[in-house]
Every structure is written in C-alpha cells, then in structure tokens.
CSV table of N, CA and C in Angstrom, one decimal:
chain,number,residue,atom,x,y,z
A,24,MET,N,16.5,11.0,-11.5
A,24,MET,CA,16.9,11.4,-10.2
A,24,MET,C,16.0,10.7,-9.1
A,25,ASP,N,16.6,10.4,-8.1
A,25,ASP,CA,16.0,9.7,-7.0
A,25,ASP,C,15.3,10.6,-6.1
A,26,LEU,N,14.3,10.2,-5.4
A,26,LEU,CA,13.6,11.1,-4.4
A,26,LEU,C,14.4,11.1,-3.1
A,27,ASP,N,15.2,10.1,-2.8
A,27,ASP,CA,16.0,10.1,-1.6
A,27,ASP,C,15.0,10.2,-0.4
A,28,VAL,N,13.9,9.5,-0.4
A,28,VAL,CA,13.0,9.4,0.7
A,28,VAL,C,12.7,7.9,0.9
A,29,PRO,N,12.9,7.5,2.2
A,29,PRO,CA,12.7,6.1,2.5
A,29,PRO,C,11.2,5.7,2.2
A,30,GLN,N,11.1,4.4,1.9
A,30,GLN,CA,9.8,3.8,1.6
A,30,GLN,C,8.7,4.1,2.7
A,31,HIS,N,9.1,3.9,3.9
A,31,HIS,CA,8.1,4.1,5.0
A,31,HIS,C,7.7,5.6,5.1
A,32,VAL,N,8.5,6.5,4.7
A,32,VAL,CA,8.1,7.9,4.7
A,32,VAL,C,7.1,8.1,3.6
A,33,LEU,N,7.3,7.5,2.4
A,33,LEU,CA,6.3,7.7,1.4
A,33,LEU,C,5.0,7.1,1.8
A,34,ARG,N,5.0,6.0,2.5
A,34,ARG,CA,3.7,5.4,3.0
A,34,ARG,C,3.0,6.3,4.0
A,35,PHE,N,3.8,6.9,4.8
A,35,PHE,CA,3.3,7.9,5.8
A,35,PHE,C,2.7,9.1,5.1
A,36,TRP,N,3.4,9.6,4.1
A,36,TRP,CA,2.9,10.8,3.4
A,36,TRP,C,1.6,10.4,2.7
A,37,GLU,N,1.4,9.2,2.2
A,37,GLU,CA,0.2,8.8,1.6
A,37,GLU,C,-1.0,8.9,2.6
A,38,THR,N,-0.7,8.7,3.9
A,38,THR,CA,-1.8,8.8,4.9
A,38,THR,C,-2.1,10.2,5.2
A,39,LYS,N,-1.1,11.1,5.0
A,39,LYS,CA,-1.3,12.5,5.4
A,39,LYS,C,-1.7,13.4,4.2
A,40,PHE,N,-1.4,13.0,3.0
A,40,PHE,CA,-1.7,13.8,1.8
A,40,PHE,C,-2.5,12.9,0.9
A,41,THR,N,-3.8,13.0,0.9
A,41,THR,CA,-4.7,12.2,0.0
A,41,THR,C,-4.5,12.5,-1.5
A,42,GLN,N,-3.7,13.5,-1.8
A,42,GLN,CA,-3.5,13.9,-3.2
A,42,GLN,C,-2.5,12.9,-3.8
A,43,ILE,N,-1.8,12.1,-3.0
A,43,ILE,CA,-0.8,11.1,-3.6
A,43,ILE,C,-1.6,9.9,-3.8
A,44,LYS,N,-1.6,9.5,-5.1
A,44,LYS,CA,-2.4,8.3,-5.5
A,44,LYS,C,-1.6,7.4,-6.4
A,45,PRO,N,-0.7,6.6,-5.8
A,45,PRO,CA,0.1,5.7,-6.6
A,45,PRO,C,-0.7,4.5,-7.2
A,46,LEU,N,-0.3,3.9,-8.3
A,46,LEU,CA,-0.9,2.7,-8.8
A,46,LEU,C,-0.5,1.6,-7.9
A,47,LYS,N,-1.4,0.8,-7.5
A,47,LYS,CA,-1.1,-0.3,-6.6
A,47,LYS,C,-1.2,-1.7,-7.3
A,48,ARG,N,-0.2,-2.5,-7.0
A,48,ARG,CA,0.0,-3.8,-7.7
A,48,ARG,C,-0.2,-4.9,-6.7
A,49,GLY,N,-0.2,-6.1,-7.2
A,49,GLY,CA,-0.2,-7.2,-6.3
A,49,GLY,C,0.9,-7.3,-5.4
A,50,GLY,N,0.7,-7.8,-4.2
A,50,GLY,CA,1.7,-7.8,-3.2
A,50,GLY,C,2.0,-6.5,-2.5
A,51,GLY,N,1.1,-5.5,-2.7
A,51,GLY,CA,1.2,-4.2,-2.1
A,51,GLY,C,2.3,-3.3,-2.7
A,52,ARG,N,2.8,-3.7,-3.9
A,52,ARG,CA,3.8,-2.8,-4.5
A,52,ARG,C,3.1,-1.6,-5.1
A,53,ARG,N,3.8,-0.4,-5.0
A,53,ARG,CA,3.2,0.8,-5.5
A,53,ARG,C,4.1,1.3,-6.6
A,54,TYR,N,3.5,1.9,-7.6
A,54,TYR,CA,4.2,2.6,-8.7
A,54,TYR,C,3.7,4.0,-8.8
A,55,TYR,N,4.6,4.9,-8.7
A,55,TYR,CA,4.3,6.3,-8.7
A,55,TYR,C,4.4,6.9,-10.2
A,56,ARG,N,3.3,7.4,-10.6
A,56,ARG,CA,3.3,8.0,-12.0
A,56,ARG,C,4.1,9.3,-11.9
A,57,PRO,N,4.5,9.8,-13.1
A,57,PRO,CA,5.3,11.0,-13.1
A,57,PRO,C,4.7,12.2,-12.4
A,58,GLU,N,3.4,12.3,-12.5
A,58,GLU,CA,2.7,13.4,-11.7
A,58,GLU,C,2.8,13.2,-10.2
A,59,ASP,N,2.7,11.9,-9.8
A,59,ASP,CA,2.9,11.6,-8.4
A,59,ASP,C,4.3,11.9,-7.9
A,60,VAL,N,5.3,11.6,-8.7
A,60,VAL,CA,6.7,11.9,-8.4
A,60,VAL,C,6.9,13.4,-8.3
A,61,ASP,N,6.3,14.2,-9.2
A,61,ASP,CA,6.4,15.7,-9.0
A,61,ASP,C,5.8,16.1,-7.7
A,62,LEU,N,4.6,15.6,-7.4
A,62,LEU,CA,4.0,15.9,-6.1
A,62,LEU,C,4.8,15.6,-4.9
A,63,LEU,N,5.4,14.4,-5.0
A,63,LEU,CA,6.3,13.9,-3.9
A,63,LEU,C,7.5,14.8,-3.7
A,64,ARG,N,8.1,15.2,-4.9
A,64,ARG,CA,9.2,16.1,-4.8
A,64,ARG,C,8.8,17.4,-4.2
A,65,GLY,N,7.6,17.9,-4.6
A,65,GLY,CA,7.1,19.2,-4.0
A,65,GLY,C,6.9,19.1,-2.5
A,66,ILE,N,6.3,18.0,-2.1
A,66,ILE,CA,6.2,17.8,-0.6
A,66,ILE,C,7.5,17.7,0.1
A,67,ARG,N,8.4,17.0,-0.5
A,67,ARG,CA,9.8,16.8,0.1
A,67,ARG,C,10.4,18.2,0.2
A,68,THR,N,10.3,19.0,-0.8
A,68,THR,CA,10.9,20.3,-0.8
A,68,THR,C,10.3,21.2,0.3
A,69,LEU,N,9.0,21.2,0.3
A,69,LEU,CA,8.3,22.0,1.4
A,69,LEU,C,8.7,21.6,2.8
A,70,LEU,N,8.8,20.2,3.0
A,70,LEU,CA,9.1,19.7,4.3
A,70,LEU,C,10.6,19.9,4.7
A,71,TYR,N,11.4,19.4,3.8
A,71,TYR,CA,12.8,19.3,4.1
A,71,TYR,C,13.6,20.5,3.8
A,72,HIS,N,13.3,21.3,2.8
A,72,HIS,CA,14.1,22.4,2.4
A,72,HIS,C,13.5,23.7,2.9
A,73,ASP,N,12.2,23.8,2.9
A,73,ASP,CA,11.5,25.1,3.2
A,73,ASP,C,11.1,25.1,4.7
A,74,GLY,N,11.1,24.0,5.4
A,74,GLY,CA,10.9,23.9,6.8
A,74,GLY,C,9.4,23.9,7.2
A,75,TYR,N,8.5,23.5,6.2
A,75,TYR,CA,7.1,23.4,6.6
A,75,TYR,C,6.9,22.1,7.4
A,76,THR,N,5.8,22.2,8.2
A,76,THR,CA,5.3,21.0,8.9
A,76,THR,C,4.3,20.3,8.0
A,77,ILE,N,3.9,19.1,8.5
A,77,ILE,CA,2.8,18.4,7.7
A,77,ILE,C,1.6,19.2,7.6
A,78,LYS,N,1.2,19.8,8.7
A,78,LYS,CA,0.0,20.7,8.7
A,78,LYS,C,0.2,21.9,7.7
A,79,GLY,N,1.4,22.4,7.7
A,79,GLY,CA,1.7,23.5,6.8
A,79,GLY,C,1.6,23.2,5.4
A,80,VAL,N,2.1,22.0,5.0
A,80,VAL,CA,2.0,21.5,3.6
A,80,VAL,C,0.5,21.2,3.3
A,81,GLN,N,-0.2,20.7,4.2
A,81,GLN,CA,-1.7,20.5,4.0
A,81,GLN,C,-2.4,21.8,3.7
A,82,LYS,N,-1.9,22.9,4.4
A,82,LYS,CA,-2.5,24.2,4.2
A,82,LYS,C,-2.1,24.7,2.8
A,83,VAL,N,-0.9,24.5,2.4
A,83,VAL,CA,-0.5,24.9,1.0
A,83,VAL,C,-1.4,24.2,0.0
A,84,PHE,N,-1.7,22.9,0.2
A,84,PHE,CA,-2.5,22.1,-0.7
A,84,PHE,C,-3.9,22.8,-0.7
A,85,ARG,N,-4.5,23.1,0.4
A,85,ARG,CA,-5.8,23.7,0.5
A,85,ARG,C,-5.8,25.1,-0.2
A,86,GLU,N,-4.8,25.9,0.1
A,86,GLU,CA,-4.9,27.3,-0.3
A,86,GLU,C,-4.3,27.5,-1.8
A,87,GLN,N,-3.4,26.7,-2.2
A,87,GLN,CA,-2.7,26.9,-3.5
A,87,GLN,C,-2.9,25.8,-4.4
A,88,GLY,N,-3.3,24.6,-4.0
A,88,GLY,CA,-3.7,23.5,-4.8
A,88,GLY,C,-2.6,22.6,-5.2
A,89,VAL,N,-3.0,21.5,-5.8
A,89,VAL,CA,-2.0,20.4,-6.1
A,89,VAL,C,-1.1,20.9,-7.2
A,90,ARG,N,-1.5,21.7,-8.1
A,90,ARG,CA,-0.6,22.1,-9.2
A,90,ARG,C,0.5,22.9,-8.7
A,91,HIS,N,0.3,23.7,-7.7
A,91,HIS,CA,1.3,24.5,-7.1
A,91,HIS,C,2.4,23.6,-6.5
A,92,VAL,N,2.0,22.6,-5.7
A,92,VAL,CA,3.0,21.7,-5.1
A,92,VAL,C,3.7,20.9,-6.1
A,93,SER,N,3.0,20.5,-7.2
A,93,SER,CA,3.6,19.7,-8.3
A,93,SER,C,4.7,20.6,-9.0
A,94,GLU,N,4.3,21.9,-9.2
A,94,GLU,CA,5.3,22.8,-9.8
A,94,GLU,C,6.5,23.0,-9.0
A,95,ILE,N,6.4,23.0,-7.7
A,95,ILE,CA,7.5,23.1,-6.8
A,95,ILE,C,8.4,21.9,-7.0
A,96,GLY,N,7.7,20.7,-7.2
A,96,GLY,CA,8.5,19.5,-7.4
A,96,GLY,C,9.2,19.5,-8.8
A,97,ARG,N,8.5,20.0,-9.8
A,97,ARG,CA,9.2,20.1,-11.1
A,97,ARG,C,10.4,21.0,-11.1
A,98,GLU,N,10.2,22.1,-10.4
A,98,GLU,CA,11.3,23.1,-10.3
A,98,GLU,C,12.5,22.5,-9.5
A,99,GLU,N,12.2,21.7,-8.5
A,99,GLU,CA,13.2,21.0,-7.7
A,99,GLU,C,14.0,20.0,-8.6
A,100,TYR,N,13.2,19.3,-9.4
A,100,TYR,CA,13.8,18.3,-10.3
A,100,TYR,C,14.7,19.0,-11.3
A,101,ALA,N,14.3,20.1,-11.9
A,101,ALA,CA,15.1,20.8,-12.8
A,101,ALA,C,16.4,21.3,-12.2
A,102,ALA,N,16.3,21.7,-10.9
A,102,ALA,CA,17.5,22.2,-10.2
A,102,ALA,C,18.4,21.0,-9.9
A,103,GLU,N,17.9,19.9,-9.6
A,103,GLU,CA,18.7,18.7,-9.3
A,103,GLU,C,19.4,18.3,-10.6
A,104,LEU,N,18.7,18.3,-11.7
A,104,LEU,CA,19.3,17.9,-13.0
A,104,LEU,C,20.4,18.9,-13.4
A,105,ALA,N,20.2,20.2,-13.2
A,105,ALA,CA,21.2,21.2,-13.5
A,105,ALA,C,22.4,21.0,-12.6
A,106,GLU,N,22.2,20.7,-11.4
A,106,GLU,CA,23.3,20.4,-10.4
A,106,GLU,C,24.1,19.2,-10.8
A,107,ALA,N,23.4,18.1,-11.2
A,107,ALA,CA,24.0,16.9,-11.6
A,107,ALA,C,24.9,17.1,-12.9
A,108,GLU,N,24.3,17.8,-13.8
A,108,GLU,CA,25.0,18.1,-15.1
A,108,GLU,C,26.3,18.9,-14.8
A,109,ALA,N,26.2,19.9,-13.9
A,109,ALA,CA,27.3,20.8,-13.6
A,109,ALA,C,28.4,20.0,-12.9
A,110,ALA,N,28.0,19.0,-12.1
A,110,ALA,CA,29.0,18.1,-11.4
A,110,ALA,C,29.5,17.0,-12.3
A,111,GLY,N,29.0,16.9,-13.5
A,111,GLY,CA,29.5,15.9,-14.5
A,111,GLY,C,28.9,14.5,-14.2
A,112,GLU,N,27.8,14.5,-13.5
A,112,GLU,CA,27.2,13.2,-13.2
A,112,GLU,C,26.3,12.7,-14.3
A,113,ILE,N,25.9,13.6,-15.2
A,113,ILE,CA,25.0,13.3,-16.3
A,113,ILE,C,25.9,13.6,-17.5
A,114,THR,N,26.0,12.6,-18.4
A,114,THR,CA,26.7,12.8,-19.6
A,114,THR,C,25.8,13.0,-20.8
A,115,GLU,N,26.2,13.7,-21.8
A,115,GLU,CA,25.5,13.9,-23.0
A,115,GLU,C,25.4,12.6,-23.8
A,116,PRO,N,24.3,12.4,-24.5
A,116,PRO,CA,24.3,11.2,-25.3
A,116,PRO,C,25.3,11.3,-26.4
A,117,ALA,N,25.9,10.2,-26.9
A,117,ALA,CA,26.9,10.2,-27.9
A,117,ALA,C,26.3,10.7,-29.2
A,118,ILE,N,27.1,11.5,-29.9
A,118,ILE,CA,26.6,12.0,-31.2
A,118,ILE,C,26.7,10.9,-32.2
A,119,GLU,N,26.0,11.0,-33.3
A,119,GLU,CA,25.9,9.9,-34.2
A,119,GLU,C,27.3,9.4,-34.7
A,120,GLU,N,28.2,10.3,-35.0
A,120,GLU,CA,29.4,9.9,-35.6
A,120,GLU,C,30.3,9.2,-34.6
A,121,ASP,N,30.0,9.3,-33.3
A,121,ASP,CA,30.8,8.6,-32.3
A,121,ASP,C,30.3,7.2,-32.0
A,122,VAL,N,29.2,6.9,-32.6
A,122,VAL,CA,28.6,5.6,-32.4
A,122,VAL,C,29.1,4.6,-33.4
A,123,ALA,N,29.5,3.4,-32.9
A,123,ALA,CA,30.0,2.4,-33.7
A,123,ALA,C,28.9,1.9,-34.6
A,124,PRO,N,29.2,1.5,-35.9
A,124,PRO,CA,28.1,1.0,-36.8
A,124,PRO,C,27.5,-0.3,-36.2
A,125,ALA,N,26.3,-0.4,-36.5
A,125,ALA,CA,25.6,-1.6,-36.0
A,125,ALA,C,26.1,-2.8,-36.8
A,126,PRO,N,26.2,-4.0,-36.1
A,126,PRO,CA,26.6,-5.2,-36.8
A,126,PRO,C,25.6,-5.6,-37.9
A,127,GLU,N,26.1,-6.3,-38.9
A,127,GLU,CA,25.1,-6.8,-39.9
A,127,GLU,C,24.2,-7.8,-39.3
A,128,PRO,N,22.9,-7.8,-39.7
A,128,PRO,CA,22.0,-8.8,-39.1
A,128,PRO,C,22.4,-10.2,-39.6
A,129,ALA,N,22.1,-11.2,-38.8
A,129,ALA,CA,22.4,-12.6,-39.1
A,129,ALA,C,21.5,-13.0,-40.3
A,130,GLN,N,22.0,-13.9,-41.1
A,130,GLN,CA,21.3,-14.3,-42.3
A,130,GLN,C,20.0,-15.1,-42.0
A,131,HIS,N,20.2,-16.0,-41.0
A,131,HIS,CA,19.1,-16.9,-40.7
A,131,HIS,C,18.7,-16.7,-39.2
A,132,VAL,N,17.7,-16.0,-39.0
A,132,VAL,CA,17.2,-15.7,-37.7
A,132,VAL,C,15.9,-16.5,-37.5
A,133,ALA,N,15.8,-17.2,-36.4
A,133,ALA,CA,14.6,-18.0,-36.1
A,133,ALA,C,13.5,-17.0,-35.7
A,134,PRO,N,12.3,-17.2,-36.1
A,134,PRO,CA,11.2,-16.3,-35.7
A,134,PRO,C,11.0,-16.3,-34.2
A,135,ALA,N,10.5,-15.3,-33.7
A,135,ALA,CA,10.2,-15.2,-32.2
A,135,ALA,C,9.1,-16.2,-31.9
A,136,PRO,N,9.2,-16.9,-30.8
A,136,PRO,CA,8.1,-17.9,-30.4
A,136,PRO,C,6.7,-17.2,-30.3
A,137,PHE,N,6.7,-16.0,-29.9
A,137,PHE,CA,5.4,-15.3,-29.7
A,137,PHE,C,5.5,-13.9,-30.3
A,138,PRO,N,4.5,-13.4,-30.9
A,138,PRO,CA,4.6,-12.1,-31.5
A,138,PRO,C,4.7,-11.1,-30.3
A,139,PRO,N,5.4,-10.0,-30.6
A,139,PRO,CA,5.6,-9.0,-29.5
A,139,PRO,C,4.2,-8.4,-29.2
A,140,VAL,N,4.0,-8.1,-27.9
A,140,VAL,CA,2.8,-7.5,-27.4
A,140,VAL,C,3.1,-6.0,-27.0
A,141,PRO,N,2.4,-5.1,-27.5
A,141,PRO,CA,2.7,-3.7,-27.1
A,141,PRO,C,2.5,-3.5,-25.6
A,142,LEU,N,3.3,-2.7,-25.0
A,142,LEU,CA,3.2,-2.4,-23.5
A,142,LEU,C,1.9,-1.5,-23.2
A,143,THR,N,1.3,-1.8,-22.1
A,143,THR,CA,0.2,-1.0,-21.7
A,143,THR,C,0.8,0.3,-21.1
A,144,GLU,N,0.0,1.3,-20.9
A,144,GLU,CA,0.5,2.5,-20.2
A,144,GLU,C,1.1,2.2,-18.9
A,145,ASP,N,0.4,1.4,-18.1
A,145,ASP,CA,0.9,1.1,-16.7
A,145,ASP,C,2.3,0.4,-16.8
A,146,GLN,N,2.4,-0.5,-17.8
A,146,GLN,CA,3.7,-1.2,-17.9
A,146,GLN,C,4.8,-0.2,-18.3
A,147,GLN,N,4.5,0.7,-19.2
A,147,GLN,CA,5.4,1.7,-19.6
A,147,GLN,C,5.8,2.6,-18.4
A,148,ILE,N,4.9,3.0,-17.6
A,148,ILE,CA,5.1,3.8,-16.4
A,148,ILE,C,6.0,3.0,-15.5
A,149,GLU,N,5.7,1.7,-15.3
A,149,GLU,CA,6.5,0.9,-14.4
A,149,GLU,C,7.9,0.8,-14.9
A,150,LEU,N,8.1,0.6,-16.2
A,150,LEU,CA,9.5,0.5,-16.7
A,150,LEU,C,10.2,1.8,-16.6
A,151,GLU,N,9.5,2.9,-16.8
A,151,GLU,CA,10.2,4.2,-16.6
A,151,GLU,C,10.6,4.5,-15.2
A,152,LEU,N,9.7,4.1,-14.2
A,152,LEU,CA,10.1,4.2,-12.8
A,152,LEU,C,11.2,3.3,-12.4
A,153,LEU,N,11.2,2.1,-12.9
A,153,LEU,CA,12.4,1.2,-12.7
A,153,LEU,C,13.7,1.8,-13.2
A,154,LEU,N,13.6,2.3,-14.4
A,154,LEU,CA,14.8,2.9,-15.1
A,154,LEU,C,15.3,4.1,-14.2
A,155,GLU,N,14.4,4.9,-13.8
A,155,GLU,CA,14.8,6.1,-13.0
A,155,GLU,C,15.4,5.6,-11.7
A,156,GLU,N,14.8,4.5,-11.1
A,156,GLU,CA,15.4,4.0,-9.8
A,156,GLU,C,16.8,3.4,-10.1
A,157,LEU,N,17.0,2.7,-11.2
A,157,LEU,CA,18.3,2.1,-11.5
A,157,LEU,C,19.3,3.2,-11.8
A,158,GLU,N,18.9,4.2,-12.5
A,158,GLU,CA,19.8,5.3,-12.8
A,158,GLU,C,20.3,6.0,-11.5
A,159,GLY,N,19.3,6.1,-10.5
A,159,GLY,CA,19.7,6.7,-9.2
A,159,GLY,C,20.6,5.8,-8.5
A,160,LEU,N,20.4,4.5,-8.5
A,160,LEU,CA,21.3,3.6,-7.8
A,160,LEU,C,22.7,3.6,-8.5
A,161,LYS,N,22.7,3.7,-9.8
A,161,LYS,CA,24.0,3.7,-10.5
A,161,LYS,C,24.8,5.0,-10.1
A,162,ALA,N,24.1,6.1,-10.0
A,162,ALA,CA,24.7,7.4,-9.6
A,162,ALA,C,25.3,7.3,-8.2
A,163,LYS,N,24.5,6.6,-7.3
A,163,LYS,CA,25.0,6.5,-6.0
A,163,LYS,C,26.2,5.6,-5.9
A,164,LEU,N,26.2,4.5,-6.7
A,164,LEU,CA,27.3,3.6,-6.8
A,164,LEU,C,28.6,4.3,-7.3
A,165,GLU,N,28.4,5.1,-8.4
A,165,GLU,CA,29.5,5.8,-8.9
A,165,GLU,C,30.1,6.8,-7.9
A,166,ASN,N,29.2,7.5,-7.2
A,166,ASN,CA,29.6,8.4,-6.2
A,166,ASN,C,30.4,7.7,-5.1
A,167,ALA,N,29.9,6.6,-4.6
A,167,ALA,CA,30.6,5.8,-3.6
A,167,ALA,C,31.9,5.3,-4.1
A,168,ARG,N,32.0,4.9,-5.3
A,168,ARG,CA,33.3,4.4,-5.8
A,168,ARG,C,34.3,5.6,-5.9
A,169,ALA,N,33.8,6.7,-6.4
A,169,ALA,CA,34.6,7.9,-6.5
A,169,ALA,C,35.1,8.4,-5.1
A,170,ALA,N,34.3,8.2,-4.1
A,170,ALA,CA,34.7,8.7,-2.8
A,170,ALA,C,35.8,7.8,-2.2
A,171,THR,N,35.9,6.5,-2.6
A,171,THR,CA,36.8,5.6,-2.1
A,171,THR,C,38.2,5.6,-2.8
A,172,TRP,N,38.3,6.3,-3.9
A,172,TRP,CA,39.5,6.4,-4.7
A,172,TRP,C,40.2,7.7,-4.4
A,173,PHE,N,41.5,7.6,-4.2
A,173,PHE,CA,42.2,8.9,-3.8
A,173,PHE,C,43.1,9.3,-5.0
C-alpha cells in the first residue's frame, strides 16, 4: 500500500520529526525501512485523519513515544489492507492446484557467468520498497482504467 504522500512532504516531515531516519543512498535517494514506513503512516494519520498540527504530533512523540505513533501507522495499514481486500483490489494467491505445472528444465543450460551473490539487508529492503511502490502504482493504474470503462 502506498503512503500517498508527496516526496516533498516526506522531506519536510524529516525536518520536523527527527524520529524519521531513512537510509540515504548516492544521489540523495532515500529508502524507508518498514519501521520508518509505519512511523510515516502514523504521522500521516495523526495529521490528515485526526487533525493534529505538526506541534501536536511532536507532543504525541514526546508524551507517548515512537512506538505509539508506529502502532497508529500499523493499525492504519491493516485498515487499508482490509478495505482493499473488501473492495476486491487484493486477490488471494492462487492455490497450488490452480497453478500450471512448471516446464521441464532445459537439458543443456550454460552456467551463469558469475556465481549469485546474496542480497544485503539494505538491498532486500530496497527491493521490498520498490515492490510496494510498484504494487501501489499498479493499483492506481487499475483504478484509473476501471474508472474510464462504463
């Protein structure tokens, strides 16, 4: 699920909430870990849904802590998932008997030019974030297509 928050807003929040600590890459790119995304969802919920001001959210951080705001974010995410499932936007994975059998492997396969290298934790996080972003974009595209068909 997408945060639906513009990039410049995320950057602004980073200046107002020191609790947000994305991984920073070359070229100024930022990658938000799952705990950062929960925190951002919590901030978004407090600001956009509950009507808090920036100072109000800062007070929540001081008085109730990061875990409280993250929990708000996790609850919001669970609610978004439930809503998407109810709307039919998320499909269940195919059960095994519905899956076509895998093709037989080729008899003569050339060896890989380089042995596979395991992903680092940062690379895994980056791939998960990219996948989440792509899934969000796919859902938006499907919604846009559905809205144009009568």
